[in-house]
Amino acid sequence: MVGAGQLARMTQQAAIPLGVHLRVLAGCPDDPAVSAGAQPLLGSPERIADLRALAEGARVVTFDHERIPFEHLDALAAEGVPLQPAPGAKRLAQDKLQARRTLASLGFPVPPFAHATEAAAVAEFAAGHGWPLVAKAPRGGYDGRGVFWLEDLPAARRALLEHPGGLLLEPALRLDRELAVLVARNRTGEVAVYPVVETVQRSGMCREVHAPARVPSVIARAARDLATGIAERIGATGVLAVELFHCAEGLLVNELALRPHNSGHYTIEGCETSQFEQHLRAVLDWPLGAAGLTAPAVATVNVIGPRDGSDPAGRLDRALAVPGCHIHLYGKQPRPGRKLGHVTVRSGNLDEALDAARSAARVLEGGRP
């Protein structure tokens, strides 16, 4: 696995009972996946020699992030390295502009968009959609990073100076909610679809996941059909996360992630097969597991580093006193605003699950339950 962060850590935890040996390309010897027992190869995805060393003898090479140069993936594929997902599909998670263009050309609903490399193009888009605009760096940003507001043309000029490759522009849509669907697909085309969930974002970061999303059944079916259709049309393998906007215009595809995803952490306790086990099954072309919920309602709340820089692990005993909580800490160096773990609760009622998960997360972050 290219990467050794918390996604690789939880993949390692899923690999152990399956007898899968996971080697990770790690930047540091104490990266989260390494501390969980994955075999480390210290290096960088920026160096193709390190990627080749990681792939040596591997049955499959997969990813826990997007920060791999396109040209390296293409070169490895040409050399016969078994990359899953393949570079063509993976690129749709690495390049937001290419994803927009590809999905639109395939007939999937996406927000209005434009690629602007100069202020005049921004002004033209704003004339049709109004200020403010949402701007995204086409490459290098994911999980909320590289997304910002443009309030006016001077702000756009400043942003273009910082992003000489241009900006992906979107109107500021009025959202009812944000949804996500995980789809797993193996190389023989078998598909498993997880329930539609609602994600709650704060300051560009996912803070909560509500499963199942409280939406009409017709919306849930449409979201699952969209995600399944995308997985099949782009030839995804492994876990594909499809992030959706639910708004007056209907369902619009926001972003794709071709790897395990924050919106699927609830599946560890909340589904019959976790997204991490499912990803391993899919990239190894094994039969997929059932993806149904293990309780009527499941809630996950992310644990964020508090302002004082303290370590939530020092408050673990108090958080464990909250009934029904499943706590995951990632073993990362604490710092303010950093995602350090998550709490999942299963219940017969979503509000009860949320109350308990929020309570434990508040304790871990240094607040009152």
Coordinates of N, CA, C and O in Angstrom, one line a residue, residues 55-172:
A55 N 6.7 -2.4 -4.8 CA 6.0 -3.4 -5.6 C 6.7 -4.7 -5.8 O 6.0 -5.7 -6.2
E56 N 8.0 -4.8 -5.5 CA 8.7 -6.0 -5.7 C 8.1 -7.2 -5.0 O 8.0 -7.2 -3.8
G57 N 7.7 -8.2 -5.7 CA 7.2 -9.4 -5.1 C 5.7 -9.3 -4.7 O 5.2 -10.3 -4.1
A58 N 5.1 -8.1 -4.8 CA 3.7 -7.9 -4.4 C 2.7 -8.5 -5.3 O 2.9 -8.5 -6.5
R59 N 1.7 -9.1 -4.7 CA 0.6 -9.6 -5.5 C -0.2 -8.4 -6.1 O -0.8 -8.5 -7.2
V60 N -0.3 -7.3 -5.3 CA -1.1 -6.2 -5.8 C -0.5 -4.9 -5.0 O 0.0 -5.0 -3.9
V61 N -0.6 -3.8 -5.7 CA -0.2 -2.5 -5.1 C -1.5 -1.6 -5.1 O -2.1 -1.4 -6.1
T62 N -1.8 -1.1 -3.9 CA -2.9 -0.2 -3.8 C -2.5 1.1 -3.0 O -1.3 1.3 -2.8
F63 N -3.5 1.9 -2.6 CA -3.1 3.2 -2.1 C -4.0 3.6 -0.9 O -5.1 3.2 -0.8
D64 N -3.4 4.5 -0.1 CA -4.2 5.1 1.0 C -4.2 6.6 0.8 O -4.8 7.3 1.6
H65 N -3.7 7.2 -0.3 CA -3.8 8.6 -0.6 C -3.7 8.8 -2.1 O -3.5 7.9 -2.9
E66 N -3.8 10.1 -2.5 CA -3.7 10.5 -3.9 C -2.4 11.1 -4.4 O -2.3 11.4 -5.5
R67 N -1.5 11.2 -3.5 CA -0.3 12.0 -3.8 C 0.8 11.2 -4.5 O 2.0 11.2 -4.0
I68 N 0.5 10.6 -5.6 CA 1.4 9.9 -6.4 C 1.5 10.5 -7.8 O 0.4 10.7 -8.4
P69 N 2.6 10.9 -8.3 CA 2.7 11.5 -9.6 C 2.0 10.6 -10.7 O 2.3 9.4 -10.8
F70 N 1.3 11.3 -11.6 CA 0.6 10.5 -12.7 C 1.6 9.7 -13.5 O 1.4 8.6 -13.8
E71 N 2.8 10.4 -13.8 CA 3.7 9.7 -14.7 C 4.3 8.5 -14.0 O 4.7 7.5 -14.7
H72 N 4.4 8.5 -12.7 CA 4.9 7.3 -12.0 C 4.0 6.1 -12.1 O 4.4 5.0 -12.4
L73 N 2.7 6.4 -12.0 CA 1.7 5.4 -12.1 C 1.6 4.8 -13.5 O 1.5 3.6 -13.7
D74 N 1.7 5.7 -14.5 CA 1.7 5.2 -15.9 C 2.9 4.4 -16.2 O 2.8 3.3 -16.8
A75 N 4.0 4.8 -15.7 CA 5.3 4.0 -15.9 C 5.2 2.6 -15.2 O 5.6 1.6 -15.8
L76 N 4.7 2.6 -14.0 CA 4.6 1.3 -13.3 C 3.7 0.4 -14.0 O 3.9 -0.8 -14.1
A77 N 2.5 0.9 -14.4 CA 1.6 0.1 -15.2 C 2.2 -0.5 -16.4 O 2.0 -1.6 -16.8
A78 N 2.9 0.4 -17.2 CA 3.6 -0.1 -18.4 C 4.6 -1.2 -18.1 O 4.9 -2.0 -19.0
E79 N 5.2 -1.2 -16.9 CA 6.1 -2.2 -16.5 C 5.5 -3.5 -16.0 O 6.1 -4.5 -15.7
G80 N 4.1 -3.5 -15.9 CA 3.4 -4.7 -15.5 C 3.2 -4.7 -14.0 O 2.7 -5.8 -13.5
V81 N 3.4 -3.6 -13.3 CA 3.1 -3.6 -11.8 C 1.6 -3.7 -11.6 O 0.8 -3.0 -12.3
P82 N 1.1 -4.6 -10.8 CA -0.3 -4.9 -10.6 C -1.0 -3.8 -9.7 O -1.2 -4.0 -8.5
L83 N -1.3 -2.6 -10.3 CA -1.9 -1.5 -9.6 C -3.4 -1.7 -9.5 O -4.0 -1.9 -10.6
Q84 N -4.0 -1.5 -8.4 CA -5.4 -1.6 -8.2 C -5.8 -0.5 -7.2 O -5.4 -0.5 -6.1
P85 N -6.6 0.5 -7.7 CA -7.1 0.6 -9.0 C -6.1 1.0 -10.1 O -5.0 1.4 -9.7
A86 N -6.5 0.9 -11.3 CA -5.6 1.2 -12.4 C -5.4 2.7 -12.5 O -6.3 3.5 -12.0
P87 N -4.3 3.2 -13.1 CA -4.1 4.6 -13.2 C -5.2 5.4 -13.8 O -5.5 6.6 -13.3
G88 N -5.9 4.9 -14.8 CA -6.9 5.7 -15.5 C -8.1 6.0 -14.5 O -8.6 7.1 -14.5
A89 N -8.4 5.1 -13.7 CA -9.5 5.3 -12.7 C -8.9 6.1 -11.5 O -9.6 7.1 -11.1
K90 N -7.7 5.8 -11.1 CA -7.2 6.5 -9.9 C -7.0 8.0 -10.2 O -7.2 8.9 -9.3
R91 N -6.8 8.4 -11.4 CA -6.6 9.8 -11.8 C -7.8 10.6 -11.6 O -7.7 11.8 -11.3
L92 N -9.0 10.0 -11.6 CA -10.2 10.8 -11.4 C -10.3 11.2 -9.9 O -11.1 12.1 -9.6
A93 N -9.6 10.6 -9.0 CA -9.5 11.1 -7.6 C -8.3 12.1 -7.4 O -8.4 12.8 -6.5
Q94 N -7.4 12.0 -8.3 CA -6.2 12.9 -8.2 C -6.4 14.2 -8.9 O -5.7 15.2 -8.5
D95 N -7.2 14.3 -9.9 CA -7.4 15.5 -10.7 C -8.9 15.8 -10.7 O -9.7 15.2 -11.5
K96 N -9.3 16.8 -10.0 CA -10.8 17.2 -9.9 C -11.3 17.7 -11.2 O -12.5 17.4 -11.5
L97 N -10.5 18.4 -11.9 CA -11.0 18.9 -13.2 C -11.2 17.7 -14.2 O -12.2 17.7 -14.9
Q98 N -10.3 16.8 -14.3 CA -10.5 15.7 -15.2 C -11.7 14.8 -14.7 O -12.4 14.3 -15.6
A99 N -11.9 14.7 -13.4 CA -13.0 14.0 -12.9 C -14.3 14.7 -13.4 O -15.3 14.0 -13.8
R100 N -14.4 16.0 -13.2 CA -15.6 16.7 -13.7 C -15.9 16.5 -15.2 O -17.0 16.2 -15.6
R101 N -14.8 16.6 -15.9 CA -15.0 16.5 -17.4 C -15.4 15.0 -17.8 O -16.3 14.8 -18.6
T102 N -14.7 14.1 -17.1 CA -15.0 12.7 -17.5 C -16.4 12.3 -17.1 O -17.2 11.7 -17.8
L103 N -16.8 12.7 -15.8 CA -18.2 12.3 -15.4 C -19.2 13.0 -16.2 O -20.3 12.4 -16.5
A104 N -19.0 14.3 -16.5 CA -20.0 15.0 -17.4 C -20.1 14.3 -18.7 O -21.2 14.1 -19.3
S105 N -19.0 13.9 -19.3 CA -19.0 13.3 -20.6 C -19.7 11.9 -20.6 O -20.3 11.5 -21.6
L106 N -19.7 11.3 -19.4 CA -20.4 10.0 -19.3 C -21.9 10.1 -18.9 O -22.6 9.1 -18.7
G107 N -22.3 11.4 -18.7 CA -23.7 11.6 -18.4 C -24.1 11.6 -17.0 O -25.3 11.7 -16.6
F108 N -23.1 11.7 -16.1 CA -23.4 11.7 -14.6 C -23.6 13.2 -14.2 O -22.9 14.1 -14.8
P109 N -24.5 13.5 -13.3 CA -24.8 14.9 -12.9 C -23.7 15.5 -12.1 O -23.3 14.9 -11.0
V110 N -23.1 16.6 -12.5 CA -22.1 17.3 -11.7 C -22.5 18.8 -11.6 O -23.3 19.2 -12.4
P111 N -22.0 19.5 -10.7 CA -22.3 20.9 -10.6 C -21.8 21.7 -11.8 O -20.8 21.2 -12.5
P112 N -22.4 22.8 -12.2 CA -21.8 23.6 -13.2 C -20.3 23.9 -12.8 O -20.0 24.1 -11.7
F113 N -19.4 24.0 -13.8 CA -18.0 24.2 -13.5 C -17.3 24.8 -14.7 O -17.8 24.8 -15.8
A114 N -16.1 25.4 -14.4 CA -15.3 25.9 -15.4 C -13.8 25.9 -14.9 O -13.6 25.8 -13.7
H115 N -12.9 25.8 -15.9 CA -11.5 25.9 -15.5 C -11.0 27.3 -15.9 O -11.1 27.7 -17.0
A116 N -10.5 28.0 -14.9 CA -10.0 29.4 -15.1 C -8.6 29.5 -14.8 O -8.1 29.1 -13.8
T117 N -7.8 30.0 -15.8 CA -6.4 30.3 -15.6 C -6.1 31.8 -15.6 O -5.0 32.2 -15.4
E118 N -7.2 32.6 -15.8 CA -7.0 34.1 -15.8 C -8.2 34.7 -15.2 O -9.3 34.1 -15.2
A119 N -8.1 35.9 -14.7 CA -9.2 36.6 -14.0 C -10.4 36.8 -14.9 O -11.6 36.7 -14.5
A120 N -10.2 37.0 -16.2 CA -11.4 37.2 -17.1 C -12.3 36.0 -17.1 O -13.5 36.1 -17.2
A121 N -11.7 34.8 -17.1 CA -12.5 33.6 -17.1 C -13.3 33.5 -15.8 O -14.5 33.0 -15.8
V122 N -12.7 33.9 -14.7 CA -13.5 33.9 -13.4 C -14.6 34.9 -13.5 O -15.7 34.6 -13.0
A123 N -14.4 36.1 -14.0 CA -15.4 37.1 -14.1 C -16.6 36.6 -15.0 O -17.7 36.9 -14.7
E124 N -16.2 35.9 -16.0 CA -17.3 35.4 -16.9 C -18.1 34.4 -16.2 O -19.4 34.4 -16.3
F125 N -17.5 33.5 -15.5 CA -18.3 32.5 -14.7 C -19.1 33.1 -13.7 O -20.3 32.7 -13.5
A126 N -18.6 34.1 -13.0 CA -19.3 34.8 -11.9 C -20.5 35.5 -12.5 O -21.6 35.7 -11.9
A127 N -20.4 36.1 -13.7 CA -21.5 36.8 -14.4 C -22.7 35.9 -14.6 O -23.8 36.3 -14.5
G128 N -22.4 34.6 -14.8 CA -23.5 33.6 -15.0 C -24.0 33.0 -13.7 O -25.2 32.5 -13.7
H129 N -23.2 33.0 -12.7 CA -23.6 32.2 -11.5 C -23.6 33.1 -10.2 O -24.1 32.6 -9.2
G130 N -23.0 34.3 -10.2 CA -23.0 35.2 -9.1 C -21.8 34.9 -8.2 O -21.2 33.8 -8.2
W131 N -21.5 35.9 -7.3 CA -20.5 35.7 -6.3 C -21.3 35.3 -5.0 O -22.4 35.7 -4.8
P132 N -20.6 34.7 -4.1 CA -19.2 34.1 -4.2 C -19.2 32.8 -5.0 O -20.2 32.3 -5.3
L133 N -18.0 32.4 -5.4 CA -17.7 31.2 -6.1 C -17.0 30.3 -5.2 O -16.2 30.7 -4.3
V134 N -17.1 29.0 -5.4 CA -16.2 28.0 -4.8 C -15.1 27.7 -5.8 O -15.4 27.4 -7.0
A135 N -13.9 27.7 -5.3 CA -12.7 27.4 -6.1 C -12.0 26.2 -5.5 O -11.9 26.1 -4.3
K136 N -11.5 25.4 -6.4 CA -10.7 24.2 -6.0 C -9.5 24.1 -6.8 O -9.4 24.3 -8.0
A137 N -8.4 23.7 -6.1 CA -7.2 23.3 -6.8 C -7.4 22.0 -7.5 O -7.8 21.0 -6.9
P138 N -7.3 22.0 -8.9 CA -7.5 20.7 -9.6 C -6.7 19.5 -9.1 O -7.2 18.4 -9.0
R139 N -5.5 19.8 -8.6 CA -4.7 18.7 -8.1 C -4.1 19.0 -6.8 O -4.0 20.2 -6.4
G140 N -3.8 18.0 -6.0 CA -3.1 18.2 -4.8 C -4.0 18.4 -3.6 O -3.5 18.6 -2.4
G141 N -5.3 18.5 -3.8 CA -6.2 18.7 -2.6 C -7.2 17.6 -2.6 O -7.8 17.2 -3.6
Y142 N -7.5 17.1 -1.4 CA -8.5 16.1 -1.2 C -9.0 16.1 0.2 O -8.3 16.7 1.1
D143 N -10.1 15.4 0.5 CA -10.7 15.4 1.9 C -10.8 16.9 2.4 O -10.5 17.2 3.6
G144 N -11.3 17.8 1.6 CA -11.6 19.1 2.0 C -10.4 20.1 1.8 O -10.6 21.3 1.9
R145 N -9.2 19.6 1.5 CA -8.1 20.5 1.3 C -8.2 21.1 -0.1 O -8.7 20.5 -1.0
G146 N -7.6 22.3 -0.2 CA -7.5 22.9 -1.5 C -8.9 23.4 -2.0 O -9.1 23.6 -3.2
V147 N -9.8 23.7 -1.1 CA -11.1 24.2 -1.4 C -11.3 25.6 -0.7 O -11.0 25.6 0.5
F148 N -11.7 26.6 -1.4 CA -11.8 27.9 -0.8 C -12.9 28.8 -1.5 O -13.3 28.4 -2.6
W149 N -13.3 29.9 -0.9 CA -14.3 30.7 -1.4 C -13.6 31.9 -2.1 O -12.6 32.4 -1.6
L150 N -14.2 32.4 -3.2 CA -13.8 33.6 -3.9 C -15.0 34.6 -3.7 O -16.0 34.4 -4.3
E151 N -14.7 35.6 -3.0 CA -15.8 36.6 -2.7 C -15.9 37.6 -3.8 O -17.0 38.2 -4.0
D152 N -14.8 37.9 -4.5 CA -14.9 38.9 -5.6 C -13.7 38.7 -6.5 O -12.9 37.8 -6.3
L153 N -13.6 39.6 -7.5 CA -12.5 39.4 -8.5 C -11.1 39.7 -7.9 O -10.2 38.9 -8.3
P154 N -10.9 40.6 -7.0 CA -9.6 40.7 -6.4 C -9.1 39.4 -5.7 O -8.0 39.0 -5.8
A155 N -10.1 38.8 -5.0 CA -9.7 37.5 -4.4 C -9.4 36.5 -5.4 O -8.5 35.6 -5.2
A156 N -10.1 36.5 -6.5 CA -9.8 35.5 -7.6 C -8.4 35.8 -8.2 O -7.6 34.8 -8.4
R157 N -8.0 37.0 -8.3 CA -6.7 37.3 -8.9 C -5.6 36.8 -7.9 O -4.6 36.2 -8.3
R158 N -5.8 37.0 -6.6 CA -4.8 36.5 -5.6 C -4.7 35.0 -5.7 O -3.6 34.4 -5.6
A159 N -5.9 34.3 -5.8 CA -5.9 32.9 -5.8 C -5.2 32.3 -7.1 O -4.5 31.3 -7.0
L160 N -5.3 33.0 -8.2 CA -4.7 32.6 -9.4 C -3.2 32.7 -9.3 O -2.5 31.9 -9.9
L161 N -2.7 33.7 -8.6 CA -1.3 33.8 -8.4 C -0.7 32.6 -7.6 O 0.4 32.2 -7.9
E162 N -1.5 32.1 -6.7 CA -1.1 31.0 -5.9 C -1.3 29.7 -6.6 O -0.7 28.7 -6.2
H163 N -2.1 29.6 -7.7 CA -2.4 28.4 -8.4 C -2.2 28.7 -9.9 O -3.2 28.8 -10.6
P164 N -1.0 28.7 -10.3 CA -0.7 29.0 -11.7 C -1.3 28.0 -12.7 O -1.5 28.4 -13.9
G165 N -1.6 26.8 -12.3 CA -2.2 25.9 -13.1 C -3.7 26.1 -13.3 O -4.4 25.4 -14.1
G166 N -4.3 27.1 -12.7 CA -5.7 27.4 -12.8 C -6.5 26.8 -11.7 O -6.0 26.1 -10.8
L167 N -7.8 27.2 -11.7 CA -8.7 26.8 -10.6 C -10.0 26.2 -11.3 O -10.4 26.6 -12.4
L168 N -10.5 25.2 -10.6 CA -11.8 24.6 -10.9 C -12.8 25.5 -10.2 O -12.8 25.6 -9.0
L169 N -13.7 26.1 -10.9 CA -14.8 27.0 -10.4 C -16.1 26.3 -10.3 O -16.5 25.5 -11.3
E170 N -16.9 26.5 -9.3 CA -18.2 26.1 -9.1 C -19.1 27.2 -8.5 O -18.5 28.0 -7.7
P171 N -20.4 27.2 -8.7 CA -21.2 28.2 -8.0 C -21.4 27.7 -6.6 O -21.1 26.6 -6.2
A172 N -21.7 28.7 -5.7 CA -22.0 28.4 -4.3 C -23.4 27.8 -4.2 O -24.4 28.6 -4.2

